mmCIF file of N, CA and C in Angstrom:
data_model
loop_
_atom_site.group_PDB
_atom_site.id
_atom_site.type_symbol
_atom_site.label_atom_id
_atom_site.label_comp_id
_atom_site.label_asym_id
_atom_site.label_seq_id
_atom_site.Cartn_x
_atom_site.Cartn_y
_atom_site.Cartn_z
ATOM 1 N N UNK A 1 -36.857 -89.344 -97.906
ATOM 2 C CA UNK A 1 -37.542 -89.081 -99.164
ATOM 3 C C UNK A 1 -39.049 -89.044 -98.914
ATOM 4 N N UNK A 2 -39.814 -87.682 -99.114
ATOM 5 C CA UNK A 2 -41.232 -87.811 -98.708
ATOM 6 C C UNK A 2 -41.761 -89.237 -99.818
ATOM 7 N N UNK A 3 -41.299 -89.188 -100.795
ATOM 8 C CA UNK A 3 -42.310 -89.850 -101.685
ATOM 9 C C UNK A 3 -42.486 -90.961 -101.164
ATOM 10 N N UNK A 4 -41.701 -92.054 -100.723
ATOM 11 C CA UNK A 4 -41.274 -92.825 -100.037
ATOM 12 C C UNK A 4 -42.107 -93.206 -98.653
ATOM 13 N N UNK A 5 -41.968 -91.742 -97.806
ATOM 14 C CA UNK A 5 -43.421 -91.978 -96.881
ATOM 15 C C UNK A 5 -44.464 -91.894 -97.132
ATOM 16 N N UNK A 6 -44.421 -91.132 -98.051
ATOM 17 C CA UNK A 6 -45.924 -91.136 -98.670
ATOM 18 C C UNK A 6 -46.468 -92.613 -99.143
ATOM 19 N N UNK A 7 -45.648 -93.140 -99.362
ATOM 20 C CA UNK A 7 -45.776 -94.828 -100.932
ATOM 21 C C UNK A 7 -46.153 -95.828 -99.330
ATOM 22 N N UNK A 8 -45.397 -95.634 -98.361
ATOM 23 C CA UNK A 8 -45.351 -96.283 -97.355
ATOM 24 C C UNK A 8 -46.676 -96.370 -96.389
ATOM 25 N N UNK A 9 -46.718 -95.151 -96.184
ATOM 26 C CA UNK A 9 -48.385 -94.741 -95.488
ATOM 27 C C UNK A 9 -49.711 -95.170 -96.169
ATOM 28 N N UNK A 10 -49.681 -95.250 -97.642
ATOM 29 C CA UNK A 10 -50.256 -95.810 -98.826
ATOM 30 C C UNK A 10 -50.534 -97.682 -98.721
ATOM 31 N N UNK A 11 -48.801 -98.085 -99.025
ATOM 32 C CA UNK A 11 -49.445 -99.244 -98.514
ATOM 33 C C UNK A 11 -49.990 -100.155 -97.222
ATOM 34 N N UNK A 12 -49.763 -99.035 -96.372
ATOM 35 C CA UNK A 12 -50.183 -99.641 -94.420
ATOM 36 C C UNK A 12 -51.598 -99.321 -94.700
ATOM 37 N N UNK A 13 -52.104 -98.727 -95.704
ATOM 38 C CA UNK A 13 -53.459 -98.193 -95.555
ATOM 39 C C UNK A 13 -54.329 -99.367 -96.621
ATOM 40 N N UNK A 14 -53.469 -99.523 -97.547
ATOM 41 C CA UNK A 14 -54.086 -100.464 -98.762
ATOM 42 C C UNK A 14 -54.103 -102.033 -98.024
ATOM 43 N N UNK A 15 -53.095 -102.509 -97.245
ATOM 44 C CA UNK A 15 -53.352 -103.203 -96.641
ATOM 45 C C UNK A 15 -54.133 -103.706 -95.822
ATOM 46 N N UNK A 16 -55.040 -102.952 -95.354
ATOM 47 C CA UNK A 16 -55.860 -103.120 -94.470
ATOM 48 C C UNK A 16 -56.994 -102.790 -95.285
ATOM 49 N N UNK A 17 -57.131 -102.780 -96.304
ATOM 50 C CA UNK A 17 -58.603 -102.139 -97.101
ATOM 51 C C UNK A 17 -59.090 -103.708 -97.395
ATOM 52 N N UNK A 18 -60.004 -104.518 -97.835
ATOM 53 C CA UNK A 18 -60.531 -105.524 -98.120
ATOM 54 C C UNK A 18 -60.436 -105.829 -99.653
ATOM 55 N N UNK A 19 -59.046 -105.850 -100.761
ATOM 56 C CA UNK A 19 -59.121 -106.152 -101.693
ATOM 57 C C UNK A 19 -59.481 -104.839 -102.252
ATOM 58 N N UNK A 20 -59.067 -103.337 -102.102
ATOM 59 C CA UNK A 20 -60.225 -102.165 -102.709
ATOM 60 C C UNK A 20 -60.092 -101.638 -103.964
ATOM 61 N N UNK A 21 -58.614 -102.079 -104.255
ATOM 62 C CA UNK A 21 -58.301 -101.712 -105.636
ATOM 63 C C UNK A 21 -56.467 -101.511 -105.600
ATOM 64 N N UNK A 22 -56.152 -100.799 -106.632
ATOM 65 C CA UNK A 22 -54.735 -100.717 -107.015
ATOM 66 C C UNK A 22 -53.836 -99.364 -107.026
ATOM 67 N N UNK A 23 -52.975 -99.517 -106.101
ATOM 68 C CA UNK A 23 -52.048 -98.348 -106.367
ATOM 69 C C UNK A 23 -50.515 -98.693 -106.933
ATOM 70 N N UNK A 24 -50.286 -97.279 -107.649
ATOM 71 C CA UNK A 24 -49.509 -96.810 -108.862
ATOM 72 C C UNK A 24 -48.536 -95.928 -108.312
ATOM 73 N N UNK A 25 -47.547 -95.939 -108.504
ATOM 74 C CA UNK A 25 -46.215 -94.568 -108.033
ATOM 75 C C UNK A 25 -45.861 -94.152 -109.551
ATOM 76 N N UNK A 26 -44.846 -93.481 -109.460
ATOM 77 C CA UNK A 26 -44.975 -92.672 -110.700
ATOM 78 C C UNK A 26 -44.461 -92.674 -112.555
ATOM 79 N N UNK A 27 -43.739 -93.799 -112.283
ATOM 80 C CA UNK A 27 -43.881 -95.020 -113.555
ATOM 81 C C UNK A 27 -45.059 -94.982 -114.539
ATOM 82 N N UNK A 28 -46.313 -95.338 -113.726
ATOM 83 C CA UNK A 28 -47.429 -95.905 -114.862
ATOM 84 C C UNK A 28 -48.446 -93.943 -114.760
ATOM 85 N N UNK A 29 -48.661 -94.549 -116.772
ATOM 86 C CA UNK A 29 -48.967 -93.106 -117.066
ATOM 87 C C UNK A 29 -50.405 -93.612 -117.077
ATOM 88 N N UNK A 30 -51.660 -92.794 -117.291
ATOM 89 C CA UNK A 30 -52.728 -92.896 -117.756
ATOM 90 C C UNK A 30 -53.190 -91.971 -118.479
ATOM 91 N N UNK A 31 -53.925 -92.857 -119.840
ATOM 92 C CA UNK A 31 -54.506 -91.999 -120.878
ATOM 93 C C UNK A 31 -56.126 -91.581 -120.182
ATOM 94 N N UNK A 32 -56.248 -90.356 -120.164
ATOM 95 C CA UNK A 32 -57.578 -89.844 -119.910
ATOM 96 C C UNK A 32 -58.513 -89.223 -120.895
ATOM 97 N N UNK A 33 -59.801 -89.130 -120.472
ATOM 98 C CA UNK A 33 -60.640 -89.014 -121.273
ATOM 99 C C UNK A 33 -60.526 -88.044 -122.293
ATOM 100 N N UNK A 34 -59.581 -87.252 -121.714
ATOM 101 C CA UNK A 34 -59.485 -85.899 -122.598
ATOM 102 C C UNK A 34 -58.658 -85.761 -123.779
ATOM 103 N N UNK A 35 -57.781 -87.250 -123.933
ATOM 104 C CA UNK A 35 -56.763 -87.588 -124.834
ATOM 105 C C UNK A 35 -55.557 -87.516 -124.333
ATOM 106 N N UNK A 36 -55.098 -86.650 -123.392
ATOM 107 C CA UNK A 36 -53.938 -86.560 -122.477
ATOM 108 C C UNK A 36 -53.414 -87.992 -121.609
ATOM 109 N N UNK A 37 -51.793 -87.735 -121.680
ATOM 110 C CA UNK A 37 -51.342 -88.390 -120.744
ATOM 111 C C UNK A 37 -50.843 -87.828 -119.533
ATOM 112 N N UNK A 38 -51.306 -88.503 -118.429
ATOM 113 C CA UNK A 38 -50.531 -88.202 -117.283
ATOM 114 C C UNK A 38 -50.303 -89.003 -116.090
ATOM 115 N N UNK A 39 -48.936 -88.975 -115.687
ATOM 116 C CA UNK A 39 -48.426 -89.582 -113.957
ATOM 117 C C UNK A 39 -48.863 -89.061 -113.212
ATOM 118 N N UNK A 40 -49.426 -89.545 -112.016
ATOM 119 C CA UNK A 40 -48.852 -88.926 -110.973
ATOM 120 C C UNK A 40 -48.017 -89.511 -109.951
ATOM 121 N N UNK A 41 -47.340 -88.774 -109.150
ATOM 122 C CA UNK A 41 -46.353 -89.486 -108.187
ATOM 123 C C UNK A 41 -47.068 -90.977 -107.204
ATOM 124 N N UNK A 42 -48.520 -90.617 -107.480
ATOM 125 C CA UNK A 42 -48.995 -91.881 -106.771
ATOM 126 C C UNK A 42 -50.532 -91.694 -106.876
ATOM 127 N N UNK A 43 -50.902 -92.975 -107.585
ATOM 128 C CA UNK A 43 -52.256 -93.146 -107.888
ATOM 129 C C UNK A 43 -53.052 -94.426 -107.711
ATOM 130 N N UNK A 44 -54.237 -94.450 -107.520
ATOM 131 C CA UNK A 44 -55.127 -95.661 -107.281
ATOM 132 C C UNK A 44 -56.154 -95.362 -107.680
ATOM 133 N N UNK A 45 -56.623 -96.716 -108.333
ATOM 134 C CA UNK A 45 -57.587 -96.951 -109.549
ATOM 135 C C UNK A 45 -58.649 -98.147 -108.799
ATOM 136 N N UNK A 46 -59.892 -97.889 -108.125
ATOM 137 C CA UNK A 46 -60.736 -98.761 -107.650
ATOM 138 C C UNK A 46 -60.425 -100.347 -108.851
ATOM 139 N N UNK A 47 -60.694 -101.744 -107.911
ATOM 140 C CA UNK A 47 -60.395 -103.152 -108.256
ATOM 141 C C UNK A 47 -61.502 -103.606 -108.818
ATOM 142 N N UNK A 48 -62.427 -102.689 -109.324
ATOM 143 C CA UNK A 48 -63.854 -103.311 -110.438
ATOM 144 C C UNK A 48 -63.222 -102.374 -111.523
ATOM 145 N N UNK A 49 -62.812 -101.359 -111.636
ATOM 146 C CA UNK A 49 -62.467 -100.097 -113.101
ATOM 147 C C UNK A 49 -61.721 -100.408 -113.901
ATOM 148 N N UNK A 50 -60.043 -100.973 -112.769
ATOM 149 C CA UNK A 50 -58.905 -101.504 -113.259
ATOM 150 C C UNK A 50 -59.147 -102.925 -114.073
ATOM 151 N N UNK A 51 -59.585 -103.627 -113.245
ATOM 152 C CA UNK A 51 -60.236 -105.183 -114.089
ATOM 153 C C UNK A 51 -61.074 -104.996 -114.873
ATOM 154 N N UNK A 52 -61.781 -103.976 -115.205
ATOM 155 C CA UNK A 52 -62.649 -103.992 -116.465
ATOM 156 C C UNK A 52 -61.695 -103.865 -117.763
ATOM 157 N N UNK A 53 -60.352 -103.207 -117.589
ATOM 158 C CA UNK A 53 -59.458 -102.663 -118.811
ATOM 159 C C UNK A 53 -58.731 -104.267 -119.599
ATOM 160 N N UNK A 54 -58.786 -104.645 -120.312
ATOM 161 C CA UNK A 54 -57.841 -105.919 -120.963
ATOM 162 C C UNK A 54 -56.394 -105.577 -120.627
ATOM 163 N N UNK A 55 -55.795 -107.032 -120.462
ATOM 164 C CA UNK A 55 -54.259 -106.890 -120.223
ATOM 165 C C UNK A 55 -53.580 -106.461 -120.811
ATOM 166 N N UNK A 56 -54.069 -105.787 -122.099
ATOM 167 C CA UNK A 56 -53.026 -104.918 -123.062
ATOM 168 C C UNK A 56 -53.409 -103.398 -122.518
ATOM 169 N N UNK A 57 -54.190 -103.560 -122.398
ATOM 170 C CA UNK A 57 -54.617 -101.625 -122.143
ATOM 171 C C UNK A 57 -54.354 -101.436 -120.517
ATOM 172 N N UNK A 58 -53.980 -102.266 -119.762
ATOM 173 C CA UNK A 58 -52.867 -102.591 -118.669
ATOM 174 C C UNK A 58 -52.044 -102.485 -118.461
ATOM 175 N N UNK A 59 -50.931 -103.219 -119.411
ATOM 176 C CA UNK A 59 -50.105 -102.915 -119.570
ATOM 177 C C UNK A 59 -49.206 -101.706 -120.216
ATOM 178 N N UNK A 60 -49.866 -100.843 -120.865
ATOM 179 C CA UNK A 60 -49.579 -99.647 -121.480
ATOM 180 C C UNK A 60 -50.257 -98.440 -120.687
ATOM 181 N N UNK A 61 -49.927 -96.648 -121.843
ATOM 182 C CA UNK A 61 -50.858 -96.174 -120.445
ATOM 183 C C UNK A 61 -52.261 -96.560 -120.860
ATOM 184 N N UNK A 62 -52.926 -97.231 -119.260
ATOM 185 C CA UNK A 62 -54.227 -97.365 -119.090
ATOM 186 C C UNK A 62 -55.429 -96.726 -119.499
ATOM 187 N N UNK A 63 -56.291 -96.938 -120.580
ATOM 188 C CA UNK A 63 -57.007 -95.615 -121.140
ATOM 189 C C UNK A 63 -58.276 -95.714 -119.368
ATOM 190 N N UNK A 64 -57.879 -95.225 -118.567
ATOM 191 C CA UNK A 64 -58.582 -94.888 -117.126
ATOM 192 C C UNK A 64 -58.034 -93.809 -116.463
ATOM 193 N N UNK A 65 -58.967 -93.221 -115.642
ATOM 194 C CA UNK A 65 -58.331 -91.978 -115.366
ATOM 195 C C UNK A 65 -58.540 -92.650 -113.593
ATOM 196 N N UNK A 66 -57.482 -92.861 -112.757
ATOM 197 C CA UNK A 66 -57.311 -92.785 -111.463
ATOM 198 C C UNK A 66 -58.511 -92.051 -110.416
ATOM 199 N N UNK A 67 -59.454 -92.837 -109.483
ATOM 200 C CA UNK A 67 -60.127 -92.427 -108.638
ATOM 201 C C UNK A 67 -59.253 -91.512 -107.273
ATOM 202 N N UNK A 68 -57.841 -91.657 -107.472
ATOM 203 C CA UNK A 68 -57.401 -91.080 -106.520
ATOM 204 C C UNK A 68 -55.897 -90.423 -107.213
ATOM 205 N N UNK A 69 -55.633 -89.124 -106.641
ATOM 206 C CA UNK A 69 -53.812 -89.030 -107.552
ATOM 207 C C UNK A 69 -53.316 -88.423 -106.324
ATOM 208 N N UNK A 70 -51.854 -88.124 -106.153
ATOM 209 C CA UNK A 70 -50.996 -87.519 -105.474
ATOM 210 C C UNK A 70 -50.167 -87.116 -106.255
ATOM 211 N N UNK A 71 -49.823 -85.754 -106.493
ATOM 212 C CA UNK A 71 -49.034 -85.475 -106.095
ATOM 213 C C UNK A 71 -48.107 -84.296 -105.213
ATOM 214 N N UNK A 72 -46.925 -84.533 -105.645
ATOM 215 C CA UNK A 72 -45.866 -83.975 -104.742
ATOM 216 C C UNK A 72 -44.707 -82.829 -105.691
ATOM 217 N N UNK A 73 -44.885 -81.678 -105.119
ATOM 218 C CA UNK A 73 -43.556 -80.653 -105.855
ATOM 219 C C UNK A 73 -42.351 -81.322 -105.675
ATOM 220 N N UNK A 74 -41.902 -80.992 -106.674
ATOM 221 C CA UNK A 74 -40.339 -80.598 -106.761
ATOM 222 C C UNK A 74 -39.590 -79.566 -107.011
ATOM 223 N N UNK A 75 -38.425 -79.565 -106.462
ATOM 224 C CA UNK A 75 -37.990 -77.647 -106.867
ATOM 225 C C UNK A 75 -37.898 -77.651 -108.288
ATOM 226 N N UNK A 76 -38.017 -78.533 -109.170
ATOM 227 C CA UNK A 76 -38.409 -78.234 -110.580
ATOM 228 C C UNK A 76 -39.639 -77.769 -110.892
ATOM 229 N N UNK A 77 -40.541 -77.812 -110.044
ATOM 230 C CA UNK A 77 -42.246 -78.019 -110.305
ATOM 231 C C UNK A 77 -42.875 -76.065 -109.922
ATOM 232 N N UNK A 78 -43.578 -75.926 -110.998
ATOM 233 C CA UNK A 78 -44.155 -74.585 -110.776
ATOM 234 C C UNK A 78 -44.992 -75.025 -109.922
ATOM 235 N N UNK A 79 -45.433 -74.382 -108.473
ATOM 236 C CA UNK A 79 -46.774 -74.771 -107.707
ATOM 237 C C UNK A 79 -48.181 -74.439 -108.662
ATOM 238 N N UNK A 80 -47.821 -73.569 -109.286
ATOM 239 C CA UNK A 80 -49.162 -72.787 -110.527
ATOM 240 C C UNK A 80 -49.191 -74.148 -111.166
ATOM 241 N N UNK A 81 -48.388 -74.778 -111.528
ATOM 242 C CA UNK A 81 -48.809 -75.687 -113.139
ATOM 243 C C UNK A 81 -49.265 -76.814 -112.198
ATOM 244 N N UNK A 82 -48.678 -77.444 -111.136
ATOM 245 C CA UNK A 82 -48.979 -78.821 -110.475
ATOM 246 C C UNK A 82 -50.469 -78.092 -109.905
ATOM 247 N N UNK A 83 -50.828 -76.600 -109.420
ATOM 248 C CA UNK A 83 -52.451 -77.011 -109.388
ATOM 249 C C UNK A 83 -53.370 -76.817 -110.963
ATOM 250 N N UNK A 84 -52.778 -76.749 -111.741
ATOM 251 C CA UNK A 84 -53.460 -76.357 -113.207
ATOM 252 C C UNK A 84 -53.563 -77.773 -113.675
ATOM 253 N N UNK A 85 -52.104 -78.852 -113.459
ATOM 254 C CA UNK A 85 -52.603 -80.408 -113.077
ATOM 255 C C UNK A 85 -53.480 -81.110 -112.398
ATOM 256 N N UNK A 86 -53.892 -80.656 -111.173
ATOM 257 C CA UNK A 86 -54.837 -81.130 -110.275
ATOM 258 C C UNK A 86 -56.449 -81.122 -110.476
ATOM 259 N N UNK A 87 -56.071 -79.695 -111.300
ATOM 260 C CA UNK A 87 -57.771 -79.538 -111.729
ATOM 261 C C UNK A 87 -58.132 -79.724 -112.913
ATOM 262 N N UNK A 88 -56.745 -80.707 -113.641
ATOM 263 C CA UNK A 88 -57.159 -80.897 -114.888
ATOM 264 C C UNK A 88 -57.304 -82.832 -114.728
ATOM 265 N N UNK A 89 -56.691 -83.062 -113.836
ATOM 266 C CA UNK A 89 -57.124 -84.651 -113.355
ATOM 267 C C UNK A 89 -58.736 -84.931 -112.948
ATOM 268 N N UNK A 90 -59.389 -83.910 -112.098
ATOM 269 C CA UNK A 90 -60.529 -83.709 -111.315
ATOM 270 C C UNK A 90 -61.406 -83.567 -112.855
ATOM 271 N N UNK A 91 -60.933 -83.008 -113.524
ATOM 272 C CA UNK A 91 -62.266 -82.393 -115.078
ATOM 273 C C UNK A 91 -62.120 -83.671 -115.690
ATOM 274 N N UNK A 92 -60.754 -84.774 -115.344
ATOM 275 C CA UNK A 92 -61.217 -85.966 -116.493
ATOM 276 C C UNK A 92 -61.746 -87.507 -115.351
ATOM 277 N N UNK A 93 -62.312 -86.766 -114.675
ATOM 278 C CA UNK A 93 -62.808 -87.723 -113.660
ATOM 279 C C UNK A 93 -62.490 -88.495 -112.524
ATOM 280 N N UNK A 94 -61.000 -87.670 -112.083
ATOM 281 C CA UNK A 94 -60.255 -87.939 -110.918
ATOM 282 C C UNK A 94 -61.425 -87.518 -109.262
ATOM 283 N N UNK A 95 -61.278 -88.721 -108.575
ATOM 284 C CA UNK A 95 -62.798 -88.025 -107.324
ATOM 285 C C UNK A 95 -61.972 -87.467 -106.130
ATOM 286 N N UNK A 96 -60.696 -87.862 -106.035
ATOM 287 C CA UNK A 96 -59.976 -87.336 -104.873
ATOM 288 C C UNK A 96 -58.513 -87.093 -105.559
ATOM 289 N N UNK A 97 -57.708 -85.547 -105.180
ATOM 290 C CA UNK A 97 -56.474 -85.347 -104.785
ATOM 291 C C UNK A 97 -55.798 -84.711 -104.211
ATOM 292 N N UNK A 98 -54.581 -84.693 -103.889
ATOM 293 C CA UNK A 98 -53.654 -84.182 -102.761
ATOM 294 C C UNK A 98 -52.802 -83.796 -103.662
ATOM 295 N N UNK A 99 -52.229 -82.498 -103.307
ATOM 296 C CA UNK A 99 -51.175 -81.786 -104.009
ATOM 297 C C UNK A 99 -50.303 -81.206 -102.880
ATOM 298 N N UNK A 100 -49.039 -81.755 -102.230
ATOM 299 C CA UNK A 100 -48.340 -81.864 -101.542
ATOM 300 C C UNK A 100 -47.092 -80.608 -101.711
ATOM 301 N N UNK A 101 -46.712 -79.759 -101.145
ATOM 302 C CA UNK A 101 -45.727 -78.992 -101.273
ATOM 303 C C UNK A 101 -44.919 -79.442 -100.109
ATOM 304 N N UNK A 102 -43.663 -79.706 -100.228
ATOM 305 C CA UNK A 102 -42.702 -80.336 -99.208
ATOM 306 C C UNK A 102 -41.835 -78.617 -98.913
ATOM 307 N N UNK A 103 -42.091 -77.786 -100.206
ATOM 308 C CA UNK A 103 -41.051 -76.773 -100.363
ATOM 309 C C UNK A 103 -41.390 -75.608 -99.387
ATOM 310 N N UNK A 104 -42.847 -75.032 -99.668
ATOM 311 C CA UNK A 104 -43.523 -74.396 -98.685
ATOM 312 C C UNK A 104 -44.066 -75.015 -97.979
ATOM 313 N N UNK A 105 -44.206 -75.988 -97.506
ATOM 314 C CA UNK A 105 -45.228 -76.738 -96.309
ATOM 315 C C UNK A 105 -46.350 -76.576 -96.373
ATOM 316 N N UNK A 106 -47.023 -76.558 -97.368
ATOM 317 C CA UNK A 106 -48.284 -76.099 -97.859
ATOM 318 C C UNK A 106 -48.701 -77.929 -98.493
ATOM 319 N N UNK A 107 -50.186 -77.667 -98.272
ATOM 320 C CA UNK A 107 -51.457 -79.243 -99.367
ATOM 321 C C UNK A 107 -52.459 -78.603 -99.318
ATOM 322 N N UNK A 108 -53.136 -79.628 -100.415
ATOM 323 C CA UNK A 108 -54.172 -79.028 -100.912
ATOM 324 C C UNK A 108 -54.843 -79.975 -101.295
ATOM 325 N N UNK A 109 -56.705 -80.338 -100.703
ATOM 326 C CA UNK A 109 -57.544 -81.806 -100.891
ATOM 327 C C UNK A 109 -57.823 -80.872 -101.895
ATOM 328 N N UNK A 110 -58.084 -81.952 -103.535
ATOM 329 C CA UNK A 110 -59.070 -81.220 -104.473
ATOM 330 C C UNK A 110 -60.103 -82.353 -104.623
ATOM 331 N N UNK A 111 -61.386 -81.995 -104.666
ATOM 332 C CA UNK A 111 -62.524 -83.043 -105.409
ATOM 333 C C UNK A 111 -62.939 -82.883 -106.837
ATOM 334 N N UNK A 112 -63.950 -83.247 -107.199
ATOM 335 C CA UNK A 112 -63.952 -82.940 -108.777
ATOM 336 C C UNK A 112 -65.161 -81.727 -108.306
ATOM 337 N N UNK A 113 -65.969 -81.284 -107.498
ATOM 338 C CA UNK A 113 -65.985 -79.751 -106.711
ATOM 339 C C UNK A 113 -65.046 -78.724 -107.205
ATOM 340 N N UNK A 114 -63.663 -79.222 -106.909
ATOM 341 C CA UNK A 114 -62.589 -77.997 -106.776
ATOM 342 C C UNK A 114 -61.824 -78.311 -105.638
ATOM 343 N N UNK A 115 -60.754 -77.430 -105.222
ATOM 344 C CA UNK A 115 -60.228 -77.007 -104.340
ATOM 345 C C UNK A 115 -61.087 -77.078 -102.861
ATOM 346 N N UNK A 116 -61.257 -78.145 -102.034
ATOM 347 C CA UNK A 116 -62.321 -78.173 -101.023
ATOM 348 C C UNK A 116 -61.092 -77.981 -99.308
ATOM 349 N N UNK A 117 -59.967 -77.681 -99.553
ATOM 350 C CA UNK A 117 -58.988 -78.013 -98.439
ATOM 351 C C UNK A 117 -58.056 -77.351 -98.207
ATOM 352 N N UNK A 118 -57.301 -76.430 -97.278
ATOM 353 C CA UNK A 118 -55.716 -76.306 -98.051
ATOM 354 C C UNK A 118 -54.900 -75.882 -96.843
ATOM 355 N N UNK A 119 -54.260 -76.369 -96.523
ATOM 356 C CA UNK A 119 -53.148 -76.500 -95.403
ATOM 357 C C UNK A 119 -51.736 -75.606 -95.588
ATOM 358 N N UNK A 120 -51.977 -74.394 -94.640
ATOM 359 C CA UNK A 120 -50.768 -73.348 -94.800
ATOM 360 C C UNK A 120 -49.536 -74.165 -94.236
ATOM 361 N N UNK A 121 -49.620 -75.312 -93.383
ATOM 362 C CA UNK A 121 -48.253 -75.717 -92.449
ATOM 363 C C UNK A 121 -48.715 -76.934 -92.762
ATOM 364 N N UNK A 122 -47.393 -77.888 -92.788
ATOM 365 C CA UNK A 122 -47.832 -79.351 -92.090
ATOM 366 C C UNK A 122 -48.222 -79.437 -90.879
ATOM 367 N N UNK A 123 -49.169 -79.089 -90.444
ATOM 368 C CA UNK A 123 -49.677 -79.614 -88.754
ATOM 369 C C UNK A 123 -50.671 -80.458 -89.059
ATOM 370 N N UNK A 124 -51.710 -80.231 -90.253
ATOM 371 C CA UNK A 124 -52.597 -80.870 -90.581
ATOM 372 C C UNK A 124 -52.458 -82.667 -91.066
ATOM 373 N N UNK A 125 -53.769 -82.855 -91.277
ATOM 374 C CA UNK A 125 -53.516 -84.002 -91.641
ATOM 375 C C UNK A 125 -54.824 -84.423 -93.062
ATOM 376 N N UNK A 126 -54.453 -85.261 -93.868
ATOM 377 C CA UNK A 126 -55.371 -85.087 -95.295
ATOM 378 C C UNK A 126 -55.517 -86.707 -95.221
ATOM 379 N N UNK A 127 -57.133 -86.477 -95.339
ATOM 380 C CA UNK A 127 -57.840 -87.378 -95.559
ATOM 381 C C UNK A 127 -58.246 -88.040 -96.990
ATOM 382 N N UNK A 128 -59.019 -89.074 -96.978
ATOM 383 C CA UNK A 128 -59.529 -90.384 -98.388
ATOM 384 C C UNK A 128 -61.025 -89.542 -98.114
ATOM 385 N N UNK A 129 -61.375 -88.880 -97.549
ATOM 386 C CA UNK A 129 -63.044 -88.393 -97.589
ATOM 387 C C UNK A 129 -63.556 -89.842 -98.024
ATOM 388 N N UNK A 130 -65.093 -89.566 -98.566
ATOM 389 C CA UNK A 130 -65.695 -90.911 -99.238
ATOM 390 C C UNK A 130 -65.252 -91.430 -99.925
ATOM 391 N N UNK A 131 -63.687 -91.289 -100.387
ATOM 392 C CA UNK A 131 -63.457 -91.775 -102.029
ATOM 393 C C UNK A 131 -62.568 -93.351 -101.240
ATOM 394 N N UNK A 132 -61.664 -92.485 -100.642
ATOM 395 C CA UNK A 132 -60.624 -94.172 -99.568
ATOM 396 C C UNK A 132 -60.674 -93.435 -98.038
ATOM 397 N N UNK A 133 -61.708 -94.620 -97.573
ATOM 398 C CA UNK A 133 -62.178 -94.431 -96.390
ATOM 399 C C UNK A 133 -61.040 -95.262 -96.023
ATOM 400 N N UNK A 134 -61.081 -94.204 -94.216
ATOM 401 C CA UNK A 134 -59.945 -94.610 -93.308
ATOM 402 C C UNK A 134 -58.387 -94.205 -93.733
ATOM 403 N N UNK A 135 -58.235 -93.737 -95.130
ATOM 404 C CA UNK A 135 -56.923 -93.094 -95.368
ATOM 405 C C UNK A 135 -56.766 -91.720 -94.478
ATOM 406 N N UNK A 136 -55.536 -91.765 -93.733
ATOM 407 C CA UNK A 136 -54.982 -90.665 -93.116
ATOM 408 C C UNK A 136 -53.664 -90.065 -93.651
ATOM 409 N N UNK A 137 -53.444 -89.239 -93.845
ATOM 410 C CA UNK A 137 -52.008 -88.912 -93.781
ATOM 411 C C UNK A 137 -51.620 -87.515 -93.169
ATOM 412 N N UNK A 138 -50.747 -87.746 -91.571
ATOM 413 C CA UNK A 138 -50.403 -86.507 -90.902
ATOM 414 C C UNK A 138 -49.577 -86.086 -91.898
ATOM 415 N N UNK A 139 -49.288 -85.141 -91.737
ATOM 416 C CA UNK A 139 -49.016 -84.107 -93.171
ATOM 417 C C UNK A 139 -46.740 -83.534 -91.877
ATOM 418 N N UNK A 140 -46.940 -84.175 -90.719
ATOM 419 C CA UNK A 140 -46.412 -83.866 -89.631
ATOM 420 C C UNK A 140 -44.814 -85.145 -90.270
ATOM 421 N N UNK A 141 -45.330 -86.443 -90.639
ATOM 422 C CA UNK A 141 -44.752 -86.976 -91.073
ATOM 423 C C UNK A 141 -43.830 -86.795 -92.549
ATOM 424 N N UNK A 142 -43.820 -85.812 -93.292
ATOM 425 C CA UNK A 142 -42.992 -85.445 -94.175
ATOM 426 C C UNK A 142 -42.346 -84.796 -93.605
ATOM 427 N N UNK A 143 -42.039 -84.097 -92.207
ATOM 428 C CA UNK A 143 -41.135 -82.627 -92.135
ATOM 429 C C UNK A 143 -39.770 -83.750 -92.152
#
């Protein structure tokens, strides 16, 4: 199950970060600035943003929009709408994401820039840029 390596590579990486903040799989929704809700298959919310929210607005979706999102197609998933998602996470203040195609072997880094990345094969590998330093993920490990 990519998601799975993905969640896995996530926490070998969060582990080793110094306390940096919190990651999310695809359960917890967040309300964003724009009034919208949305999941993504895997998200992290810097550990000063998340603790600023009260334990009720915690526990529900979070009115915060994720410093980081992933996600991942499914053969349910239009590739058009999951990037029309990506750049609608980035406009409500998302700073890093990865949009993963397992189907075509295709990713894609977006910043709140745009589209700054995009990988025709898994050979590559997608980085945390400035947002989560030291995150790697060979892109070699989903095949």
């Amino acid at each position: 199950n990519i998601l799975m390596r993905i969640n896995r590579e996530l926490l070998n990486w969060l582990d080793k970060q110094n306390d940096l903040g919190y990651l999310f799989e695809s359960s917890a929704g967040f309300k964003l600035p724009d009034g919208s809700v949305f999941s993504a298959d895997a998200a992290f919310v810097m550990k000063q943003r998340w603790e600023s929210l009260t334990k009720s607005q915690q526990e529900k979706f979070a009115p915060v929009c994720p410093d980081f999102v992933i996600e991942v197609r499914s053969p349910s998933d239009s590739i058009q709408q999951l990037k029309e998602k990506m750049i609608n996470w980035m406009a409500n203040g998302c700073r890093l994401g990865w949009l993963i195609d397992p189907i075509a072997k295709k990713a894609w880094i977006y910043t709140q820039t745009g589209l700054i990345k995009s990988f025709e094969n898994f050979e590559g590998q997608l980085d945390g840029l400035d947002v989560l330093p030291k995150l790697n993920l060979n892109l070699k490990l989903l095949v």
